[in-house]
PDB file of C-alpha atoms and ligand atoms in Angstrom:
ATOM      1  CA  PRO Z   1      92.564 120.459  76.292  1.00 65.00           C
ATOM      2  CA  SER Z   2      93.400 119.010  79.687  1.00 71.00           C
ATOM      3  CA  ARG Z   3      89.472 117.197  80.982  1.00 73.00           C
ATOM      4  CA  PRO Z   4      89.013 118.805  84.474  1.00 81.00           C
ATOM      5  CA  ARG Z   5      90.031 116.310  87.001  1.00 90.00           C
ATOM      6  CA  PRO Z   6      87.001 114.065  88.224  1.00 96.00           C
ATOM      7  CA  LYS Z   7      84.994 114.880  91.048  1.00 97.00           C
ATOM      8  CA  VAL Z   8      86.197 113.294  94.758  1.00 98.00           C
ATOM      9  CA  ILE Z   9      83.401 111.961  97.282  1.00 98.00           C
ATOM     10  CA  LEU Z  10      84.432 110.278 100.121  1.00 98.00           C
ATOM     11  CA  VAL Z  11      81.592 108.364 102.049  1.00 98.00           C
ATOM     12  CA  ILE Z  12      82.076 108.223 105.679  1.00 98.00           C
ATOM     13  CA  GLY Z  13      80.087 106.381 108.778  1.00 98.00           C
ATOM     14  CA  GLY Z  14      79.799 103.844 111.293  1.00 98.00           C
ATOM     15  CA  PRO Z  15      80.385  99.908 110.771  1.00 97.00           C
ATOM     16  CA  GLY Z  16      77.450  99.301 109.033  1.00 97.00           C
ATOM     17  CA  SER Z  17      76.192 102.282 108.141  1.00 98.00           C
ATOM     18  CA  GLY Z  18      75.262 101.769 104.607  1.00 98.00           C
ATOM     19  CA  LYS Z  19      79.003 102.753 102.887  1.00 98.00           C
ATOM     20  CA  GLY Z  20      79.007  99.832 100.476  1.00 98.00           C
ATOM     21  CA  THR Z  21      75.205 100.159  99.638  1.00 98.00           C
ATOM     22  CA  GLN Z  22      75.062 104.045  99.553  1.00 98.00           C
ATOM     23  CA  CYS Z  23      78.420 103.946  96.778  1.00 98.00           C
ATOM     24  CA  LEU Z  24      76.747 101.948  94.225  1.00 98.00           C
ATOM     25  CA  LYS Z  25      73.709 103.320  93.807  1.00 98.00           C
ATOM     26  CA  ILE Z  26      75.915 107.012  93.977  1.00 98.00           C
ATOM     27  CA  ALA Z  27      78.306 104.769  91.430  1.00 98.00           C
ATOM     28  CA  GLU Z  28      75.445 103.286  89.094  1.00 98.00           C
ATOM     29  CA  ARG Z  29      73.331 106.902  89.565  1.00 98.00           C
ATOM     30  CA  TYR Z  30      76.013 109.443  88.648  1.00 98.00           C
ATOM     31  CA  GLY Z  31      78.394 107.087  86.362  1.00 97.00           C
ATOM     32  CA  PHE Z  32      81.413 107.441  89.077  1.00 98.00           C
ATOM     33  CA  GLN Z  33      83.757 105.097  89.729  1.00 98.00           C
ATOM     34  CA  TYR Z  34      83.669 103.504  93.037  1.00 98.00           C
ATOM     35  CA  VAL Z  35      86.413 102.341  95.122  1.00 98.00           C
ATOM     36  CA  SER Z  36      86.071 100.830  98.440  1.00 98.00           C
ATOM     37  CA  VAL Z  37      88.920 100.661 100.940  1.00 98.00           C
ATOM     38  CA  GLY Z  38      87.868  98.321 102.956  1.00 98.00           C
ATOM     39  CA  GLU Z  39      86.951  95.919  99.740  1.00 97.00           C
ATOM     40  CA  LEU Z  40      90.489  97.102  98.619  1.00 97.00           C
ATOM     41  CA  LEU Z  41      92.533  96.063 101.228  1.00 98.00           C
ATOM     42  CA  ARG Z  42      90.448  92.815 101.988  1.00 96.00           C
ATOM     43  CA  LYS Z  43      91.275  91.380  98.852  1.00 96.00           C
ATOM     44  CA  LYS Z  44      95.623  92.106  99.176  1.00 96.00           C
ATOM     45  CA  MET Z  45      95.583  90.528 102.391  1.00 95.00           C
ATOM     46  CA  ILE Z  46      93.666  87.249 100.899  1.00 93.00           C
ATOM     47  CA  HIS Z  47      96.020  87.191  98.271  1.00 95.00           C
ATOM     48  CA  ASN Z  48      99.665  87.784 100.065  1.00 95.00           C
ATOM     49  CA  ALA Z  49      98.843  87.223 103.670  1.00 89.00           C
ATOM     50  CA  THR Z  50     100.204  83.953 102.794  1.00 92.00           C
ATOM     51  CA  SER Z  51     103.762  84.862 101.290  1.00 93.00           C
ATOM     52  CA  ASN Z  52     104.169  87.968 102.860  1.00 95.00           C
ATOM     53  CA  ARG Z  53     104.842  89.084 106.163  1.00 96.00           C
ATOM     54  CA  LYS Z  54     103.893  93.127 105.605  1.00 96.00           C
ATOM     55  CA  TRP Z  55     100.569  91.588 104.511  1.00 97.00           C
ATOM     56  CA  SER Z  56      99.355  89.123 106.632  1.00 97.00           C
ATOM     57  CA  LEU Z  57     100.186  91.462 109.725  1.00 97.00           C
ATOM     58  CA  ILE Z  58      97.442  93.794 108.277  1.00 97.00           C
ATOM     59  CA  ALA Z  59      95.471  90.218 107.567  1.00 97.00           C
ATOM     60  CA  LYS Z  60      95.696  89.920 111.840  1.00 97.00           C
ATOM     61  CA  ILE Z  61      95.058  93.883 112.049  1.00 97.00           C
ATOM     62  CA  ILE Z  62      91.731  93.863 109.815  1.00 97.00           C
ATOM     63  CA  THR Z  63      90.471  90.460 111.185  1.00 96.00           C
ATOM     64  CA  ASN Z  64      90.464  92.450 114.758  1.00 97.00           C
ATOM     65  CA  GLY Z  65      88.674  95.051 113.813  1.00 97.00           C
ATOM     66  CA  GLU Z  66      91.713  97.425 113.739  1.00 98.00           C
ATOM     67  CA  LEU Z  67      93.174  99.878 111.137  1.00 98.00           C
ATOM     68  CA  ALA Z  68      95.763  98.665 109.181  1.00 98.00           C
ATOM     69  CA  PRO Z  69      99.137 101.498 108.848  1.00 98.00           C
ATOM     70  CA  GLN Z  70      97.990 104.560 107.137  1.00 98.00           C
ATOM     71  CA  GLU Z  71     101.116 105.123 104.647  1.00 97.00           C
ATOM     72  CA  THR Z  72      99.518 101.379 103.960  1.00 98.00           C
ATOM     73  CA  THR Z  73      96.492 102.117 102.791  1.00 98.00           C
ATOM     74  CA  ILE Z  74      97.593 105.636 101.162  1.00 98.00           C
ATOM     75  CA  THR Z  75      99.995 104.150  98.903  1.00 98.00           C
ATOM     76  CA  GLU Z  76      96.774 101.089  97.626  1.00 98.00           C
ATOM     77  CA  ILE Z  77      94.519 104.351  97.275  1.00 98.00           C
ATOM     78  CA  LYS Z  78      96.929 105.744  95.425  1.00 97.00           C
ATOM     79  CA  GLN Z  79      97.809 103.316  92.697  1.00 97.00           C
ATOM     80  CA  LYS Z  80      93.781 102.155  92.131  1.00 97.00           C
ATOM     81  CA  ILE Z  81      92.889 105.542  91.293  1.00 96.00           C
ATOM     82  CA  MET Z  82      95.712 105.717  89.048  1.00 93.00           C
ATOM     83  CA  LYS Z  83      94.343 102.707  86.781  1.00 94.00           C
ATOM     84  CA  ILE Z  84      90.638 104.752  86.434  1.00 93.00           C
ATOM     85  CA  PRO Z  85      91.188 105.439  83.181  1.00 85.00           C
ATOM     86  CA  ASP Z  86      88.695 108.746  82.652  1.00 88.00           C
ATOM     87  CA  ALA Z  87      86.245 108.974  84.770  1.00 93.00           C
ATOM     88  CA  SER Z  88      83.481 111.889  85.731  1.00 95.00           C
ATOM     89  CA  GLY Z  89      83.637 110.998  89.386  1.00 98.00           C
ATOM     90  CA  ILE Z  90      84.949 108.333  92.090  1.00 98.00           C
ATOM     91  CA  VAL Z  91      83.607 108.218  94.943  1.00 98.00           C
ATOM     92  CA  ILE Z  92      85.090 106.166  97.655  1.00 98.00           C
ATOM     93  CA  ASP Z  93      83.588 104.176 100.756  1.00 98.00           C
ATOM     94  CA  GLY Z  94      85.203 103.657 103.689  1.00 98.00           C
ATOM     95  CA  PHE Z  95      88.149 106.068 104.139  1.00 98.00           C
ATOM     96  CA  PRO Z  96      89.432 108.898 105.667  1.00 98.00           C
ATOM     97  CA  ARG Z  97      88.513 107.131 109.638  1.00 98.00           C
ATOM     98  CA  ASP Z  98      90.519 109.858 111.304  1.00 98.00           C
ATOM     99  CA  VAL Z  99      92.366 113.229 110.668  1.00 98.00           C
ATOM    100  CA  GLY Z 100      95.452 112.015 110.186  1.00 98.00           C
ATOM    101  CA  GLN Z 101      94.066 109.889 107.245  1.00 98.00           C
ATOM    102  CA  ALA Z 102      92.306 113.004 106.238  1.00 98.00           C
ATOM    103  CA  LEU Z 103      95.359 114.552 106.033  1.00 98.00           C
ATOM    104  CA  SER Z 104      97.463 112.728 104.326  1.00 98.00           C
ATOM    105  CA  PHE Z 105      94.783 111.716 101.535  1.00 98.00           C
ATOM    106  CA  GLU Z 106      94.951 116.082 100.936  1.00 97.00           C
ATOM    107  CA  ASP Z 107      98.774 116.049 100.695  1.00 98.00           C
ATOM    108  CA  GLN Z 108      99.358 113.079  97.901  1.00 97.00           C
ATOM    109  CA  ILE Z 109      95.904 112.494  96.653  1.00 97.00           C
ATOM    110  CA  CYS Z 110      93.462 115.690  96.282  1.00 97.00           C
ATOM    111  CA  THR Z 111      91.295 117.597  98.503  1.00 98.00           C
ATOM    112  CA  PRO Z 112      88.067 115.429  97.857  1.00 98.00           C
ATOM    113  CA  ASP Z 113      84.561 118.215  96.821  1.00 98.00           C
ATOM    114  CA  LEU Z 114      82.235 116.171  99.298  1.00 98.00           C
ATOM    115  CA  VAL Z 115      82.885 114.202 101.677  1.00 98.00           C
ATOM    116  CA  VAL Z 116      79.008 111.952 103.285  1.00 98.00           C
ATOM    117  CA  PHE Z 117      78.645 111.504 106.958  1.00 98.00           C
ATOM    118  CA  LEU Z 118      76.069 108.922 107.157  1.00 98.00           C
ATOM    119  CA  ALA Z 119      75.285 109.097 111.024  1.00 98.00           C
ATOM    120  CA  CYS Z 120      73.576 105.954 112.418  1.00 98.00           C
ATOM    121  CA  THR Z 121      72.452 105.114 115.568  1.00 97.00           C
ATOM    122  CA  ASN Z 122      75.119 102.042 117.697  1.00 96.00           C
ATOM    123  CA  HIS Z 123      72.366 100.526 118.008  1.00 96.00           C
ATOM    124  CA  ARG Z 124      71.033 100.349 114.473  1.00 97.00           C
ATOM    125  CA  LEU Z 125      75.039  99.863 113.443  1.00 97.00           C
ATOM    126  CA  LYS Z 126      75.122  96.785 115.526  1.00 95.00           C
ATOM    127  CA  GLU Z 127      71.504  95.565 114.267  1.00 95.00           C
ATOM    128  CA  ARG Z 128      72.555  95.627 110.490  1.00 95.00           C
ATOM    129  CA  LEU Z 129      76.125  93.634 111.058  1.00 94.00           C
ATOM    130  CA  GLN Z 130      74.885  91.035 113.841  1.00 92.00           C
ATOM    131  CA  LYS Z 131      72.420  90.350 110.443  1.00 91.00           C
ATOM    132  CA  ARG Z 132      75.252  90.575 108.163  1.00 91.00           C
ATOM    133  CA  ALA Z 133      77.533  88.367 109.538  1.00 90.00           C
ATOM    134  CA  GLU Z 134      74.812  85.237 109.683  1.00 91.00           C
ATOM    135  CA  GLN Z 135      74.158  85.523 105.942  1.00 90.00           C
ATOM    136  CA  GLN Z 136      77.423  86.378 104.437  1.00 85.00           C
ATOM    137  CA  GLY Z 137      79.780  86.819 107.416  1.00 75.00           C
ATOM    138  CA  ARG Z 138      82.954  88.826 106.682  1.00 88.00           C
ATOM    139  CA  PRO Z 139      86.035  87.866 108.101  1.00 88.00           C
ATOM    140  CA  ASP Z 140      85.511  90.830 111.010  1.00 93.00           C
ATOM    141  CA  ASP Z 141      81.691  90.128 111.309  1.00 92.00           C
ATOM    142  CA  ASN Z 142      82.817  88.377 114.351  1.00 90.00           C
ATOM    143  CA  PRO Z 143      81.432  89.890 118.310  1.00 91.00           C
ATOM    144  CA  LYS Z 144      84.656  91.335 119.025  1.00 94.00           C
ATOM    145  CA  ALA Z 145      85.747  93.050 115.530  1.00 95.00           C
ATOM    146  CA  ILE Z 146      82.242  94.487 115.153  1.00 95.00           C
ATOM    147  CA  ASP Z 147      83.338  95.682 118.683  1.00 96.00           C
ATOM    148  CA  ARG Z 148      86.176  97.040 118.247  1.00 97.00           C
ATOM    149  CA  ARG Z 149      85.410  98.239 114.281  1.00 97.00           C
ATOM    150  CA  LEU Z 150      82.269 100.500 116.567  1.00 96.00           C
ATOM    151  CA  THR Z 151      84.950 101.393 119.372  1.00 97.00           C
ATOM    152  CA  ASN Z 152      87.481 102.667 116.515  1.00 96.00           C
ATOM    153  CA  PHE Z 153      84.935 104.659 114.813  1.00 97.00           C
ATOM    154  CA  LYS Z 154      83.600 106.523 117.947  1.00 96.00           C
ATOM    155  CA  GLN Z 155      86.874 107.506 119.112  1.00 96.00           C
ATOM    156  CA  ASN Z 156      88.163 108.675 115.479  1.00 96.00           C
ATOM    157  CA  THR Z 157      84.497 110.108 114.176  1.00 92.00           C
ATOM    158  CA  ILE Z 158      83.414 113.123 115.673  1.00 93.00           C
ATOM    159  CA  PRO Z 159      87.313 114.783 115.700  1.00 97.00           C
ATOM    160  CA  LEU Z 160      87.119 113.706 111.838  1.00 98.00           C
ATOM    161  CA  VAL Z 161      83.387 115.413 110.968  1.00 98.00           C
ATOM    162  CA  LYS Z 162      84.582 118.513 112.696  1.00 98.00           C
ATOM    163  CA  TYR Z 163      87.825 118.743 110.445  1.00 98.00           C
ATOM    164  CA  PHE Z 164      85.999 118.721 107.796  1.00 98.00           C
ATOM    165  CA  GLN Z 165      83.275 120.844 108.581  1.00 98.00           C
ATOM    166  CA  GLU Z 166      85.252 123.734 109.398  1.00 98.00           C
ATOM    167  CA  ARG Z 167      86.663 123.735 105.870  1.00 97.00           C
ATOM    168  CA  GLY Z 168      83.062 123.279 104.773  1.00 97.00           C
ATOM    169  CA  LEU Z 169      83.302 120.084 103.093  1.00 98.00           C
ATOM    170  CA  ILE Z 170      80.808 117.489 104.891  1.00 98.00           C
ATOM    171  CA  VAL Z 171      77.398 116.940 104.740  1.00 98.00           C
ATOM    172  CA  THR Z 172      75.734 114.665 107.358  1.00 98.00           C
ATOM    173  CA  LEU Z 173      72.555 112.249 107.048  1.00 98.00           C
ATOM    174  CA  ASP Z 174      70.643 110.687 109.102  1.00 98.00           C
ATOM    175  CA  ALA Z 175      71.073 106.914 108.287  1.00 98.00           C
ATOM    176  CA  ASP Z 176      69.186 105.153 110.593  1.00 98.00           C
ATOM    177  CA  ARG Z 177      65.664 105.319 107.480  1.00 98.00           C
ATOM    178  CA  ASP Z 178      66.153 103.083 104.968  1.00 97.00           C
ATOM    179  CA  GLU Z 179      67.678 102.592 101.917  1.00 98.00           C
ATOM    180  CA  GLU Z 180      66.016 104.351  99.908  1.00 98.00           C
ATOM    181  CA  GLU Z 181      65.106 107.364 101.770  1.00 98.00           C
ATOM    182  CA  VAL Z 182      68.714 107.701 102.256  1.00 98.00           C
ATOM    183  CA  PHE Z 183      69.995 107.654  98.584  1.00 98.00           C
ATOM    184  CA  CYS Z 184      66.979 109.795  97.782  1.00 98.00           C
ATOM    185  CA  ASP Z 185      68.661 112.809 100.148  1.00 98.00           C
ATOM    186  CA  ILE Z 186      72.459 111.665  99.156  1.00 98.00           C
ATOM    187  CA  SER Z 187      71.102 112.369  95.416  1.00 98.00           C
ATOM    188  CA  MET Z 188      69.462 115.360  96.480  1.00 98.00           C
ATOM    189  CA  THR Z 189      72.969 116.911  98.273  1.00 98.00           C
ATOM    190  CA  LEU Z 190      75.108 115.860  95.213  1.00 98.00           C
ATOM    191  CA  ASP Z 191      72.794 117.372  92.317  1.00 98.00           C
ATOM    192  CA  ASN Z 192      73.277 120.323  94.603  1.00 97.00           C
ATOM    193  CA  LYS Z 193      76.409 120.158  95.517  1.00 97.00           C
ATOM    194  CA  LEU Z 194      78.295 118.851  92.408  1.00 96.00           C
ATOM    195  CA  PHE Z 195      76.905 120.459  89.875  1.00 93.00           C
TER     196      PHE Z 195
HETATM  197  N1  LIG D   1      71.682  98.167 105.413  1.00 51.49           N
HETATM  198  C1  LIG D   1      72.436  98.822 104.360  1.00 51.49           C
HETATM  199  N2  LIG D   1      72.037 100.850 104.509  1.00 51.49           N
HETATM  200  C2  LIG D   1      70.586  99.334 105.747  1.00 51.49           C
HETATM  201  C3  LIG D   1      68.944 100.665 105.772  1.00 51.49           C
HETATM  202  N3  LIG D   1      69.124 101.600 105.225  1.00 51.49           N
HETATM  203  N4  LIG D   1      67.935  99.696 106.045  1.00 51.49           N
HETATM  204  C4  LIG D   1      68.096  98.778 106.381  1.00 51.49           C
HETATM  205  N5  LIG D   1      69.725  97.602 106.328  1.00 51.49           N
HETATM  206  C5  LIG D   1      70.249  98.672 105.577  1.00 51.49           C
HETATM  207  O1  LIG D   1      75.713  97.977 105.630  1.00 51.49           O
HETATM  208  C6  LIG D   1      75.779  96.493 106.434  1.00 51.49           C
HETATM  209  C7  LIG D   1      74.826  95.936 105.898  1.00 51.49           C
HETATM  210  O2  LIG D   1      73.202  96.771 106.763  1.00 51.49           O
HETATM  211  C8  LIG D   1      74.209  95.439 104.834  1.00 51.49           C
HETATM  212  O3  LIG D   1      73.472  93.862 105.433  1.00 51.49           O
HETATM  213  C9  LIG D   1      73.031  96.620 104.509  1.00 51.49           C
HETATM  214  O4  LIG D   1      72.532  95.495 103.344  1.00 51.49           O
HETATM  215  C10 LIG D   1      71.808  96.908 105.116  1.00 51.49           C
HETATM  216  P1  LIG D   1      77.114  98.082 104.239  1.00 51.49           P
HETATM  217  O5  LIG D   1      76.407  98.687 103.330  1.00 51.49           O
HETATM  218  O6  LIG D   1      77.388  96.956 104.083  1.00 51.49           O
HETATM  219  O7  LIG D   1      77.137  99.428 105.338  1.00 51.49           O
HETATM  220  P2  LIG D   1      79.021  99.303 105.608  1.00 51.49           P
HETATM  221  O8  LIG D   1      79.059 101.120 106.214  1.00 51.49           O
HETATM  222  O9  LIG D   1      79.750  99.215 103.859  1.00 51.49           O
HETATM  223  O10 LIG D   1      79.524  98.859 106.316  1.00 51.49           O
HETATM  224  P3  LIG D   1      81.365  97.703 106.492  1.00 51.49           P
HETATM  225  O11 LIG D   1      80.685  96.227 107.148  1.00 51.49           O
HETATM  226  O12 LIG D   1      81.383  97.350 105.245  1.00 51.49           O
HETATM  227  O13 LIG D   1      81.172  99.640 107.454  1.00 51.49           O
HETATM  228  P4  LIG D   1      83.565  98.614 108.259  1.00 51.49           P
HETATM  229  O14 LIG D   1      83.243 100.069 107.929  1.00 51.49           O
HETATM  230  O15 LIG D   1      83.047  97.405 109.085  1.00 51.49           O
HETATM  231  O16 LIG D   1      83.662  98.246 106.714  1.00 51.49           O
HETATM  232  P5  LIG D   1      84.948  98.453 105.570  1.00 51.49           P
HETATM  233  O17 LIG D   1      85.384  97.793 104.839  1.00 51.49           O
HETATM  234  O18 LIG D   1      84.783 100.371 105.190  1.00 51.49           O
HETATM  235  O19 LIG D   1      86.744  98.786 106.501  1.00 51.49           O
HETATM  236  C11 LIG D   1      86.182  97.342 107.033  1.00 51.49           C
HETATM  237  C12 LIG D   1      88.156  97.109 107.908  1.00 51.49           C
HETATM  238  O20 LIG D   1      89.185  97.629 106.745  1.00 51.49           O
HETATM  239  C13 LIG D   1      88.246  98.360 108.934  1.00 51.49           C
HETATM  240  O21 LIG D   1      87.223  97.832 110.044  1.00 51.49           O
HETATM  241  C14 LIG D   1      90.217  98.722 108.457  1.00 51.49           C
HETATM  242  O22 LIG D   1      90.226  96.968 109.345  1.00 51.49           O
HETATM  243  C15 LIG D   1      89.870  98.219 107.631  1.00 51.49           C
HETATM  244  N6  LIG D   1      90.525  99.847 106.962  1.00 51.49           N
HETATM  245  C16 LIG D   1      91.194 100.773 107.328  1.00 51.49           C
HETATM  246  O23 LIG D   1      92.389 100.228 107.548  1.00 51.49           O
HETATM  247  N7  LIG D   1      91.854 101.473 106.616  1.00 51.49           N
HETATM  248  C17 LIG D   1      90.570 102.329 105.681  1.00 51.49           C
HETATM  249  O24 LIG D   1      90.908 103.478 105.648  1.00 51.49           O
HETATM  250  C18 LIG D   1      89.765 101.617 105.863  1.00 51.49           C
HETATM  251  C19 LIG D   1      89.509 100.067 106.145  1.00 51.49           C
HETATM  252 MG1  LIG D   2      80.872  97.996 103.361  1.00 51.49          MG
END
């Protein structure tokens, strides 16, 4: 008998909303595979930026806090997902970023089972990113790129959230609260909607 396809959960939200933090918790609690699209692109860019023109351009784009080309991003996700042997679920962190990407994902990969939107105030997003920048310093955690990431997020999110709302696929959660409280809501939502 053929196995059912894994459940696919997309987690979206502003830079610093806690996508990475919460996706790891989801993966652990439910035994799902974790795919961070930002991480996928950063790894690939570090690996290829010096030898490959396309990726050196993408490295610049990402370091400036802009979005990588849609087709490249979808191709990377597709390749990554195809390598996952078998899983009951896949949780995707930080994708899609706009309606175009959402359409293309559905067209080329699948319709998600659930989209979780981590809603956070601008002030909280900045505060968390600044704190993380002091501790780790990702290439795009500089003040200019942080501003670009916040601006892009603000521009694209309302239409994106609306798109998923119209299809009844999205749950919006208050992500201003501490990690445990947010995860409590997430796990209640997943228990309700997926099982
Ligand atoms: N923290 C987390 N939750 C907290 C809480 N509830 N209370 C207090 N502190 C909390 O969290 C950020 C920081 O806050 C951490 O220090 C954490 O401990 C703390 P994190 O879980 O890292 O938040 P996250 O939402 O993952 O923030 P991140 O900075 O990773 O978000 P971005 O959306 O900027 O990053 P991403 O990796 O998704 O994308 C980066 C770039 O990749 C994009 O700008 C773009 O250039 C490119 N990209 C594309 O081009 N296309 C894509 O589809 C995806 C990415
Ligand atoms: Mg992240």
